[in-house]
CSV table of C-alpha atoms and ligand atoms in Angstrom, one decimal:
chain,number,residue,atom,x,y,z
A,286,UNK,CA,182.9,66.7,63.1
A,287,UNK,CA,179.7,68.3,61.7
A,288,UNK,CA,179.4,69.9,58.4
A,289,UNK,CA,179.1,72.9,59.6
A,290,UNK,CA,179.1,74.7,63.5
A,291,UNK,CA,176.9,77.5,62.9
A,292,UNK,CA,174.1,77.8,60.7
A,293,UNK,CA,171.4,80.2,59.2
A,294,UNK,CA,168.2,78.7,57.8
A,295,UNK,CA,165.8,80.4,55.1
A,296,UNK,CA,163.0,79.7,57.1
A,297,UNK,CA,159.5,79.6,56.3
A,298,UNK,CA,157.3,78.2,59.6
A,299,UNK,CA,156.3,75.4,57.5
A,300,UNK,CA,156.9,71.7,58.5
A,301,UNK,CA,159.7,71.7,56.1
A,302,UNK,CA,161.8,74.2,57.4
A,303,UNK,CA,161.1,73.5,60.9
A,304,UNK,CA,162.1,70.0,60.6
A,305,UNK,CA,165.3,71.1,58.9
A,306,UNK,CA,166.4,72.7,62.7
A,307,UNK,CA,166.5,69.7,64.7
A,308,UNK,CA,167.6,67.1,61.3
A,309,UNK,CA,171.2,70.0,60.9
A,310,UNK,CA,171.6,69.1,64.4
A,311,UNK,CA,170.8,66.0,65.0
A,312,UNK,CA,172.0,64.3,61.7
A,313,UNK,CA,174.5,67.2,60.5
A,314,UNK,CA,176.3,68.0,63.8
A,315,UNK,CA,175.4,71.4,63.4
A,316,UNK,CA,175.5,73.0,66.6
A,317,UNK,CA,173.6,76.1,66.1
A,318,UNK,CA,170.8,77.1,64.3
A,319,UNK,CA,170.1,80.9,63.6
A,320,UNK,CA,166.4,80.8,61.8
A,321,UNK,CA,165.4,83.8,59.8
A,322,UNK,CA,162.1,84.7,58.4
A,323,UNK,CA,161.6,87.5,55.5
A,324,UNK,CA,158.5,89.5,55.4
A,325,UNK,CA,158.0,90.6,51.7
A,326,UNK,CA,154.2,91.4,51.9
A,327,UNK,CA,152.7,88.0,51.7
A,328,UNK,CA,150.2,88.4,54.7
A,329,UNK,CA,151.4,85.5,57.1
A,330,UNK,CA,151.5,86.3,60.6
A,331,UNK,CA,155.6,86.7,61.8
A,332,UNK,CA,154.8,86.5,65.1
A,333,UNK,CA,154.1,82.6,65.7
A,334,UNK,CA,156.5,82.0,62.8
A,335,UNK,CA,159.3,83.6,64.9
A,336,UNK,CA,158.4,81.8,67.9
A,337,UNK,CA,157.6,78.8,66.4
A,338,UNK,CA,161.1,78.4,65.0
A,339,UNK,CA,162.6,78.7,68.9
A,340,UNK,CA,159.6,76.1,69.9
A,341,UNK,CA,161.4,74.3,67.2
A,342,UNK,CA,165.0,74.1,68.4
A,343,UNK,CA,166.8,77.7,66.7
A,344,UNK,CA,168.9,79.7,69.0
A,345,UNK,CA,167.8,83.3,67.8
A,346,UNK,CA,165.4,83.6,65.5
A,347,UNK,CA,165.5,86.6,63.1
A,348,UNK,CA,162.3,88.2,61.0
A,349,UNK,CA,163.5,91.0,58.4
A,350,UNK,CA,160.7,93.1,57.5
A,351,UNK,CA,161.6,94.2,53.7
A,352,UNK,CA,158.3,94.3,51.9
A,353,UNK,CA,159.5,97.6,50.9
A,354,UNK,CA,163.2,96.7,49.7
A,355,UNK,CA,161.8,93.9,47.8
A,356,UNK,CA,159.4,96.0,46.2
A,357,UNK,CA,161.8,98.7,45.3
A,358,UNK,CA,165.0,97.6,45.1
A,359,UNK,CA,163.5,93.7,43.0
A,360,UNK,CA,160.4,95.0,41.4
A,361,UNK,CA,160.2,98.0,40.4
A,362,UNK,CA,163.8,97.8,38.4
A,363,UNK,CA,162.3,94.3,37.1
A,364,UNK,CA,159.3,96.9,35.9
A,365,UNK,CA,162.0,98.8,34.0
A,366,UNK,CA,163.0,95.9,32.7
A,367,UNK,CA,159.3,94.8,31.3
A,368,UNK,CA,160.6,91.1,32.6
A,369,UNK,CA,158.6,88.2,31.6
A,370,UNK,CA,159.7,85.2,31.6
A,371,UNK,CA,159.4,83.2,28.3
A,372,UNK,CA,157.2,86.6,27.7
A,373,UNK,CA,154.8,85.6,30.3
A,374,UNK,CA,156.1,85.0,34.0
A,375,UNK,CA,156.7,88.1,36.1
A,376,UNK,CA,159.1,86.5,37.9
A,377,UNK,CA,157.3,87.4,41.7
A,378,UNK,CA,158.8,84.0,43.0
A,379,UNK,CA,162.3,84.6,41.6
A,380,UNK,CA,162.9,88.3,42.5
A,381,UNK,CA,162.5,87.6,46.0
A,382,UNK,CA,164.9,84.7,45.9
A,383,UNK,CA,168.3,87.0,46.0
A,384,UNK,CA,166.9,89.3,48.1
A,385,UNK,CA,166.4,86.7,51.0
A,386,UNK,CA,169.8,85.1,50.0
A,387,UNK,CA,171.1,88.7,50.6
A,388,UNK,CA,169.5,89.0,54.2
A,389,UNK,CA,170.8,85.2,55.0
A,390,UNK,CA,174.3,86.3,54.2
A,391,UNK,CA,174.5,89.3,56.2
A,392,UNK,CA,172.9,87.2,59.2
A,393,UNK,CA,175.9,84.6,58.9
A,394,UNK,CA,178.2,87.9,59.0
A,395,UNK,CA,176.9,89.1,61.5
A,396,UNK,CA,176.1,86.2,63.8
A,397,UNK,CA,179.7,84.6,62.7
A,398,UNK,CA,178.0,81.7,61.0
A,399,UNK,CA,180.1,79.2,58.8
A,400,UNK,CA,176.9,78.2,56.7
A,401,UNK,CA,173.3,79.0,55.1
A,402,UNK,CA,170.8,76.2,54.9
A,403,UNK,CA,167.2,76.2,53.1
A,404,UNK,CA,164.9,73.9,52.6
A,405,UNK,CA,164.8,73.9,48.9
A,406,UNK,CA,164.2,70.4,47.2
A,407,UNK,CA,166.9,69.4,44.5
A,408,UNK,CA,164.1,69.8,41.7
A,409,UNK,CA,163.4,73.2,41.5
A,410,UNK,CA,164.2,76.8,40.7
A,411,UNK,CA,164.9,78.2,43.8
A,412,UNK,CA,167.3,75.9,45.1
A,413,UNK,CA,169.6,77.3,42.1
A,414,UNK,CA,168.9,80.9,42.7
A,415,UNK,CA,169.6,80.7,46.6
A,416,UNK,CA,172.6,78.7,46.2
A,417,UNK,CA,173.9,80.8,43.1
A,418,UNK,CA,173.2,84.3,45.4
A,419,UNK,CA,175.0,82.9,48.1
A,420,UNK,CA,178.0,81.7,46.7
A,421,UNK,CA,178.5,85.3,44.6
A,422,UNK,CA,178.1,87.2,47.9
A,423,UNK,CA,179.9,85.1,49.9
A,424,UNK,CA,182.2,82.2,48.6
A,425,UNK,CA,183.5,81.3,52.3
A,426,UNK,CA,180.0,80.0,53.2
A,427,UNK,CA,179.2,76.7,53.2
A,428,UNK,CA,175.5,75.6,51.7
A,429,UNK,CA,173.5,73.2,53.2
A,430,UNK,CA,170.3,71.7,52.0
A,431,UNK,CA,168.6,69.3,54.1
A,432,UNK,CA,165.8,68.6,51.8
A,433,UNK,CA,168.1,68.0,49.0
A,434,UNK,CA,169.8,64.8,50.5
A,435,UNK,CA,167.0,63.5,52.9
A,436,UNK,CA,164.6,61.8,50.7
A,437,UNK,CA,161.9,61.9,53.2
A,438,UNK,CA,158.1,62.0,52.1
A,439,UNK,CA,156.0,64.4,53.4
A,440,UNK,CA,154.7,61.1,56.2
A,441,UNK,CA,157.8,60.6,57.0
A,442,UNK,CA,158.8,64.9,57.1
A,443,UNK,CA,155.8,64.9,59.8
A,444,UNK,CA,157.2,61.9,61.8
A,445,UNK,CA,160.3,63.1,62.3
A,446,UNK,CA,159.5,66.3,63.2
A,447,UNK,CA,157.0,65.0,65.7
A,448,UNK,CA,160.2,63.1,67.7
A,449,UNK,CA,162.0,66.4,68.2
A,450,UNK,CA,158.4,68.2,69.5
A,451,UNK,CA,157.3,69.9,66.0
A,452,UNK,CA,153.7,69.3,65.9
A,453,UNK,CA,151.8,68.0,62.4
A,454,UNK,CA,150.3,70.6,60.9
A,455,UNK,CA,146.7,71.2,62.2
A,456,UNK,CA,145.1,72.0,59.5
A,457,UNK,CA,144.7,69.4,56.7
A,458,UNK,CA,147.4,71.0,53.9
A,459,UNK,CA,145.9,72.3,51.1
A,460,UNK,CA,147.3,69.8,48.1
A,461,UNK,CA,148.9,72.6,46.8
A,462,UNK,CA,152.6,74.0,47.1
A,463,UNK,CA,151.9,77.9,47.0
A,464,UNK,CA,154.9,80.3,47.3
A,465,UNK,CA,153.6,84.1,47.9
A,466,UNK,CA,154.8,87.6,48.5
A,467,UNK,CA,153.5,91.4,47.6
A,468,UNK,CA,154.4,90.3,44.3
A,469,UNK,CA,152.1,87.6,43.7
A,470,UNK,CA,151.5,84.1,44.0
A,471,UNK,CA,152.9,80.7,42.4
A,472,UNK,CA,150.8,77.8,43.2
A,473,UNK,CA,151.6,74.4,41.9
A,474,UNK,CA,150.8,70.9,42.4
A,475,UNK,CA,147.6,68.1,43.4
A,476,UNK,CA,144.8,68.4,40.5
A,477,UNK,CA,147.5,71.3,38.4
A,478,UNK,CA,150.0,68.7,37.6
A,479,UNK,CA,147.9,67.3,35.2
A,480,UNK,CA,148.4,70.0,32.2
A,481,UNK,CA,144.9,69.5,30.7
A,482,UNK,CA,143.2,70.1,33.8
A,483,UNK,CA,141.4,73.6,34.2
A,484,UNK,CA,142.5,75.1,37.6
A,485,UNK,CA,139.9,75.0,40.2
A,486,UNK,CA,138.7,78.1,41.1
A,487,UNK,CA,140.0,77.5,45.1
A,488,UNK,CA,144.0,77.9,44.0
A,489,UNK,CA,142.7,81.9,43.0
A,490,UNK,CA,143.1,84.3,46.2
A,491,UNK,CA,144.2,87.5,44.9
A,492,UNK,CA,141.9,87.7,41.4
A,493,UNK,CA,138.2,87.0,41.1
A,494,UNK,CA,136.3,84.8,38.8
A,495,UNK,CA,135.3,86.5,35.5
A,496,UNK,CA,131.8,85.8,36.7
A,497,UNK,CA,132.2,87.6,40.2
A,498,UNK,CA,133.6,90.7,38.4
A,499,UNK,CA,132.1,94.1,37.9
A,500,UNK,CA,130.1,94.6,35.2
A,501,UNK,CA,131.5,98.2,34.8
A,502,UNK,CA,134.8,99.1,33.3
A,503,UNK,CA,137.1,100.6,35.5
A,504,UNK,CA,139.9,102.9,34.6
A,505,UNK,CA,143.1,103.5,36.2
A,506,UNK,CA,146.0,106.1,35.9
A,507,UNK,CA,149.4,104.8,36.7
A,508,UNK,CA,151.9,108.0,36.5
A,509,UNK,CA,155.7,106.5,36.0
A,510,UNK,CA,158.8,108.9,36.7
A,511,UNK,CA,161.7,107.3,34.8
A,512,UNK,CA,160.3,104.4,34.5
A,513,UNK,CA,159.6,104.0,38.5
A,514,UNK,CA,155.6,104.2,39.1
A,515,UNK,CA,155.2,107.0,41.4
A,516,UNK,CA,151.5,107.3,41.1
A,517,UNK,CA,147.9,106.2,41.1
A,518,UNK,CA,144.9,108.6,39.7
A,519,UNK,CA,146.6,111.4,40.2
A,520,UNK,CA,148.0,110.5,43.7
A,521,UNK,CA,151.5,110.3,44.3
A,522,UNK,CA,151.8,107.1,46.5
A,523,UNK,CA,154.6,105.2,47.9
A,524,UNK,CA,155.7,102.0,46.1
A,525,UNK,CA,154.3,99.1,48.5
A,526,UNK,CA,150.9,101.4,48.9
A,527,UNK,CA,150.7,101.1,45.1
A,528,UNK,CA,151.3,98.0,44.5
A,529,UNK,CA,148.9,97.0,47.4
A,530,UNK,CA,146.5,99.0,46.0
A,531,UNK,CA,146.7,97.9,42.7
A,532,UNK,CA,146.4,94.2,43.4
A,533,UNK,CA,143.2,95.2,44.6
A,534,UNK,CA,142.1,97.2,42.0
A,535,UNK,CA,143.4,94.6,39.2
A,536,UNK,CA,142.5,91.5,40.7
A,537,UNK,CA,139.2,92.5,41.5
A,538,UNK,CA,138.4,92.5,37.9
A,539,UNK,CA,140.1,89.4,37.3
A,540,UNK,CA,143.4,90.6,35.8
A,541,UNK,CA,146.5,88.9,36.5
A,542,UNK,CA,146.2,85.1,36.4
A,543,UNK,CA,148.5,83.4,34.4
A,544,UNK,CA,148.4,79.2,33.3
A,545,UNK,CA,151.7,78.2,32.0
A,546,UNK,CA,153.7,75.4,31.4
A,547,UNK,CA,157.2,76.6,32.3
A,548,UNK,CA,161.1,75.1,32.1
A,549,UNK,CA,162.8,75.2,35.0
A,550,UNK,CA,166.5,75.5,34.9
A,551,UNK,CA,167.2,71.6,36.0
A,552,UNK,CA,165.7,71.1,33.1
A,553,UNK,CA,162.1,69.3,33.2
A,554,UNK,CA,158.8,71.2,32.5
A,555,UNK,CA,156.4,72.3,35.1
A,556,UNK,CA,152.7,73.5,35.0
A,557,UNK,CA,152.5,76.5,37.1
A,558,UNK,CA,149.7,79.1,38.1
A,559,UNK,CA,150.5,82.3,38.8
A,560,UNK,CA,148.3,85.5,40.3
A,561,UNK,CA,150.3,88.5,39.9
A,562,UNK,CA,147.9,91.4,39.3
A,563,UNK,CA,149.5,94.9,39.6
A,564,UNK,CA,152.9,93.3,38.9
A,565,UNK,CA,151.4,92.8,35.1
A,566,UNK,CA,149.8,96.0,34.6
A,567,UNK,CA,152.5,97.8,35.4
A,568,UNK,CA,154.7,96.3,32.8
A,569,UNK,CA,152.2,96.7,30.5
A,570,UNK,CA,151.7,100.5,31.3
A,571,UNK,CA,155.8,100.6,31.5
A,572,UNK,CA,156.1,99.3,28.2
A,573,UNK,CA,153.5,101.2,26.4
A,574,UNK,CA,155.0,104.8,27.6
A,575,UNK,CA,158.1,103.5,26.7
A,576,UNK,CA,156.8,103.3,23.1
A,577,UNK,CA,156.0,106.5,23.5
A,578,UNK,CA,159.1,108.1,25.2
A,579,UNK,CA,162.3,106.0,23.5
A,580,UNK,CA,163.2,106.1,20.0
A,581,UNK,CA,162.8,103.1,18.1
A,582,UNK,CA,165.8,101.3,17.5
A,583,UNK,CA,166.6,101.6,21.5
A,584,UNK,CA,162.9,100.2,22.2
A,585,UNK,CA,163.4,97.5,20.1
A,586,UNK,CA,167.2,96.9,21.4
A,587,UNK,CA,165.7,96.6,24.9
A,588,UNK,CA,163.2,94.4,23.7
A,589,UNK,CA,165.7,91.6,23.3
A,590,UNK,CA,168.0,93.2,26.8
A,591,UNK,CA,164.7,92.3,28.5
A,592,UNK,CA,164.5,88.7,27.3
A,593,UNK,CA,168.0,88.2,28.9
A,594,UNK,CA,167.4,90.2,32.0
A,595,UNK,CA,164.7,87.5,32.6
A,596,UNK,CA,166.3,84.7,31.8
A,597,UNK,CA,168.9,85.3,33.9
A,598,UNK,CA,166.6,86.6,37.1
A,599,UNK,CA,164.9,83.2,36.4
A,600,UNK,CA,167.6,81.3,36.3
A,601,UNK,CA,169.2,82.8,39.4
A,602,UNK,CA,172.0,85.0,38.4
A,603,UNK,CA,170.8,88.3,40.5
A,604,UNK,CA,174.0,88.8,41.6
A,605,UNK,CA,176.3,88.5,38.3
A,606,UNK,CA,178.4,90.7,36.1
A,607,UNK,CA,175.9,90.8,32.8
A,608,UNK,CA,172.8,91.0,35.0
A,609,UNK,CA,174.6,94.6,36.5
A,610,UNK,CA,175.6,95.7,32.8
A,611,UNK,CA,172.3,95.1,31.8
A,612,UNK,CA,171.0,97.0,34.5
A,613,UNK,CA,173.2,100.0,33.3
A,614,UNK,CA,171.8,99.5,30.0
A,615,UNK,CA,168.0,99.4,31.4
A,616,UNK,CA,168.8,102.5,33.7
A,617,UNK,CA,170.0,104.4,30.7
A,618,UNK,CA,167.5,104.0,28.8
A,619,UNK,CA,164.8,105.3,31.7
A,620,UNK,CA,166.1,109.2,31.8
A,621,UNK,CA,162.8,110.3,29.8
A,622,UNK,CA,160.2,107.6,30.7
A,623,UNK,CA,158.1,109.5,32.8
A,624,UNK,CA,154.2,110.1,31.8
A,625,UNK,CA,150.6,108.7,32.7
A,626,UNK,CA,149.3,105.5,31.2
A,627,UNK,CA,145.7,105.5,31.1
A,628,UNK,CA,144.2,101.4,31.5
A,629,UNK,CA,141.1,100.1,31.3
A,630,UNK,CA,140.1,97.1,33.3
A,631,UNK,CA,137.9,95.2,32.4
A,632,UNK,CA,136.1,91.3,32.9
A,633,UNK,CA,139.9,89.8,33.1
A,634,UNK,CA,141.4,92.4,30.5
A,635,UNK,CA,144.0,95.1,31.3
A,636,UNK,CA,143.7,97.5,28.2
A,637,UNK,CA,146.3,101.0,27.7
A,638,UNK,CA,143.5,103.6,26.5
A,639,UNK,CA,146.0,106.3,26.7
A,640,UNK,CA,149.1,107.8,27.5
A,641,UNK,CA,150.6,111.4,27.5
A,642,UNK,CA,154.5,112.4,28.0
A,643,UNK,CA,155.9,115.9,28.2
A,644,UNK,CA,158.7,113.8,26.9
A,645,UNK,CA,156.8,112.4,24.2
A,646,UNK,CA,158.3,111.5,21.0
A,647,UNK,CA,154.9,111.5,19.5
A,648,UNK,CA,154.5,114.4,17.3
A,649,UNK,CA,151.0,115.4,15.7
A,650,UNK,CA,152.4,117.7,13.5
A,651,UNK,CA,154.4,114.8,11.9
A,652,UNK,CA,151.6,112.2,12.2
A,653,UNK,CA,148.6,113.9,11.3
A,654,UNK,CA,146.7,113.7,7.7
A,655,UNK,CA,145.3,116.8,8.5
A,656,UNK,CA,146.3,120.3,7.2
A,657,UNK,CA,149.2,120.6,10.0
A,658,UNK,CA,151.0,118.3,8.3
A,659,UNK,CA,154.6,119.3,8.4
A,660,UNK,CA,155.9,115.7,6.8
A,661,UNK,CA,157.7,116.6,3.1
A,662,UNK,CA,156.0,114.2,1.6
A,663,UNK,CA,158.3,114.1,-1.7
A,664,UNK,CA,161.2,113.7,0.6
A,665,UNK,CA,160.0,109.8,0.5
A,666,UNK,CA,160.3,109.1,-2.5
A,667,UNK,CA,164.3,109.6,-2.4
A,668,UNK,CA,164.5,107.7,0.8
A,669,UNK,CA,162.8,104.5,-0.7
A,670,UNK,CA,165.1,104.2,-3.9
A,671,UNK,CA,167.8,104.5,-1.5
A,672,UNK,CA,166.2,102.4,0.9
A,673,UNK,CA,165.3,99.3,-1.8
A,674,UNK,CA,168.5,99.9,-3.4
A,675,UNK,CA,170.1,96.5,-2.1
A,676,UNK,CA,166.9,94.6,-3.1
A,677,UNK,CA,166.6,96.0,-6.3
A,678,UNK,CA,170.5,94.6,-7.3
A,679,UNK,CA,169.9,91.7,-6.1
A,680,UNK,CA,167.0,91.1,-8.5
A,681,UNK,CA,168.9,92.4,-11.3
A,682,UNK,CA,171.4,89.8,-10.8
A,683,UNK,CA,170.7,86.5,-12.2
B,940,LIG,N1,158.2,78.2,39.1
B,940,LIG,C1,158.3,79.5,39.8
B,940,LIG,C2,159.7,80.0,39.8
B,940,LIG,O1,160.6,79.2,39.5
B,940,LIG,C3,157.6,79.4,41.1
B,940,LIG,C4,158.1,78.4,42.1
B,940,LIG,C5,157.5,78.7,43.4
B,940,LIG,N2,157.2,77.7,44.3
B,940,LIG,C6,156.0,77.1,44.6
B,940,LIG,N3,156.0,76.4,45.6
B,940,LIG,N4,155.0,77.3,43.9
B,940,LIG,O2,159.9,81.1,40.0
């Protein structure tokens, strides 16, 4: 008896996943392996990968193309959220996570498997997130995880796969483990896992070097319709377009690169690089017309909603009861954020210039020290005994 009869794999077209097709059958007992491949915008060919997973033993192998679900449906309500992970990861890497655990499910429906295999190690975050996805979408599927329990090293990963016809990899591998998607990019590993050491400039592909960048500011308008960017300069565009054409834009003056020392859920720390260049501005556009658009107390309640809401995408509860009442929460408070964020780019910064609302909450008639000044200035004195009340009986107290 095998652990399981039928099986979909996460798969990548990397030696790892590949080798996991013949090792479920061969070592497992599995009898059938259904691969499939998401496209969320990270550039790779699907093609070979889909044939390369048949060369490699799978019965059917599946590519989903849902660049734009995972744009729309994982990071745009992730913009609403302003989510950053200990207040600086934007989470590209994690929000793709339950969206492929959502298309691996509905494969094993579909196909009638009795399991979902990855090829997650047992030391990372991902592992947890597709695992945890799985299991609230479907409790009746088994999880397997090759790479979990085999203990090879990356020799003896090649060897194996070379017995059951899976060729090494041409190319010499880059030292670097790299995870990408529209998103952005997590790179980790070789010369980065020593903290003190300054990334070399190779591990960048979607941001230039400070010294390569214009020496011209350049100024973007992002227009956001509650909450949801909708447009670029003026243009309306369509969510993949603008985050593709953002990257672009960003990254080309440098913006979005992030050095961090991070803790993962299994507990240890890990050094990672990140390139995420639209996926920042955006937040930081999103949050700044929020400060324009939301009254106080709810911006500053959201403030701490938003440290949650990452945690928990982190940390792989996508698909969990608080994540969906905080996503109420979030969706409420997104009626009136709709305006034009004004950012200037410039040698590796990302600076809001301006922003305008017809929602505004901004009111110069109340601000000004001009002669519109409608603020009853004598009204303040009242408000501040009141206010300091409290602190002034404590003091009289002894
Ligand atoms: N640490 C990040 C996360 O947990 C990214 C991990 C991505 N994997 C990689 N091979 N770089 O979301």
């Amino acid at each position: 008896m095998g652990r399981a009869k039928k099986v979909v794999l996460a798969y990548s077209g990397g030696v790892d996943t590949s080798v996991c097709i013949p090792y479920l059958m061969n070592e497992w007992g599995v009898e059938e392996v259904i691969t499939l491949a998401a496209d969320l915008g990270q550039g790779d060919e699907l093609e070979p990968i889909r044939k390369k997973a048949l060369d490699s033993g799978a019965s059917v192998s599946l590519v989903a193309d849902v660049t734009e679900t995972f744009v729309k449906e994982y990071g745009f309500p992730a913009i609403q959220a302003n989510a950053l992970y200990e207040n600086r990861y934007p989470l590209s890497t994690a929000l793709a996570r339950p969206l492929i655990a959502k298309l691996l499910v509905e494969a094993a429906q579909e196909y009638g498997a009795d399991a979902i295999a990855h090829g997650c190690t047992g030391k990372g975050n991902d592992q947890v997130r597709f695992d945890v996805a799985i299991g609230a979408l479907n409790p009746s599927l088994k999880i397997l995880a090759p790479a979990r329990e085999w203990g090879f090293s990356r020799e003896q990963t090649i060897e194996y796969g070379e017995k059951y016809g899976i060729p090494a990899p041409v190319t010499k591998k880059s030292p670097y483990s790299i995870d990408r998607n529209l998103l952005g990019m997590a790179i980790e590993a070789g010369v980065l896992e020593d903290p003190y050491a300054e990334p070399p400039e190779e591990v960048y592909q979607m941001t230039k070097a400070i010294s390569d960048t214009p020496n011209e500011p350049e100024y973007v308008e992002i227009g956001f319709e509650k909450g949801l960017p909708v447009s670029l300069n003026g243009q309306a565009i369509d969510p993949v377009a603008l985050v593709t054409q953002l990257n672009q834009i960003t990254g080309n003056h440098g913006i979005g690169r992030i050095d961090m020392i991070e803790n993962r859920l299994v507990g240890i720390k890990s050094r990672e690089i990140y390139e995420t260049p639209a996926l920042l501005v955006l937040i930081q556009a999103h949050r700044d017309l929020e400060s324009l658009t939301l009254t106080a107390d709810v911006t500053q309640y959201k403030r701490g909603i938003e440290q949650t809401y990452s945690q928990l995408v982190y940390n792989g509860l996508w698909f969990s009861p608080l994540k969906g009442a905080l996503d109420g929460f979030i969706a409420n408070t997104q009626e009136r954020v709709t305006g034009t964020v004004r950012v200037k780019l410039f040698k590796g910064s990302a600076t809001v210039v301006g922003r305008k609302s017809d929602q505004s909450l901004y009111s110069l008639d109340w601000a000004t020290y001009g002669e519109e000044d409608v603020f009853d200035h004598k009204a303040a004195e009242g408000f501040i005994y009141i206010w300091g009340l409290p602190t002034r009986l404590w003091s009289q107290q002894t």
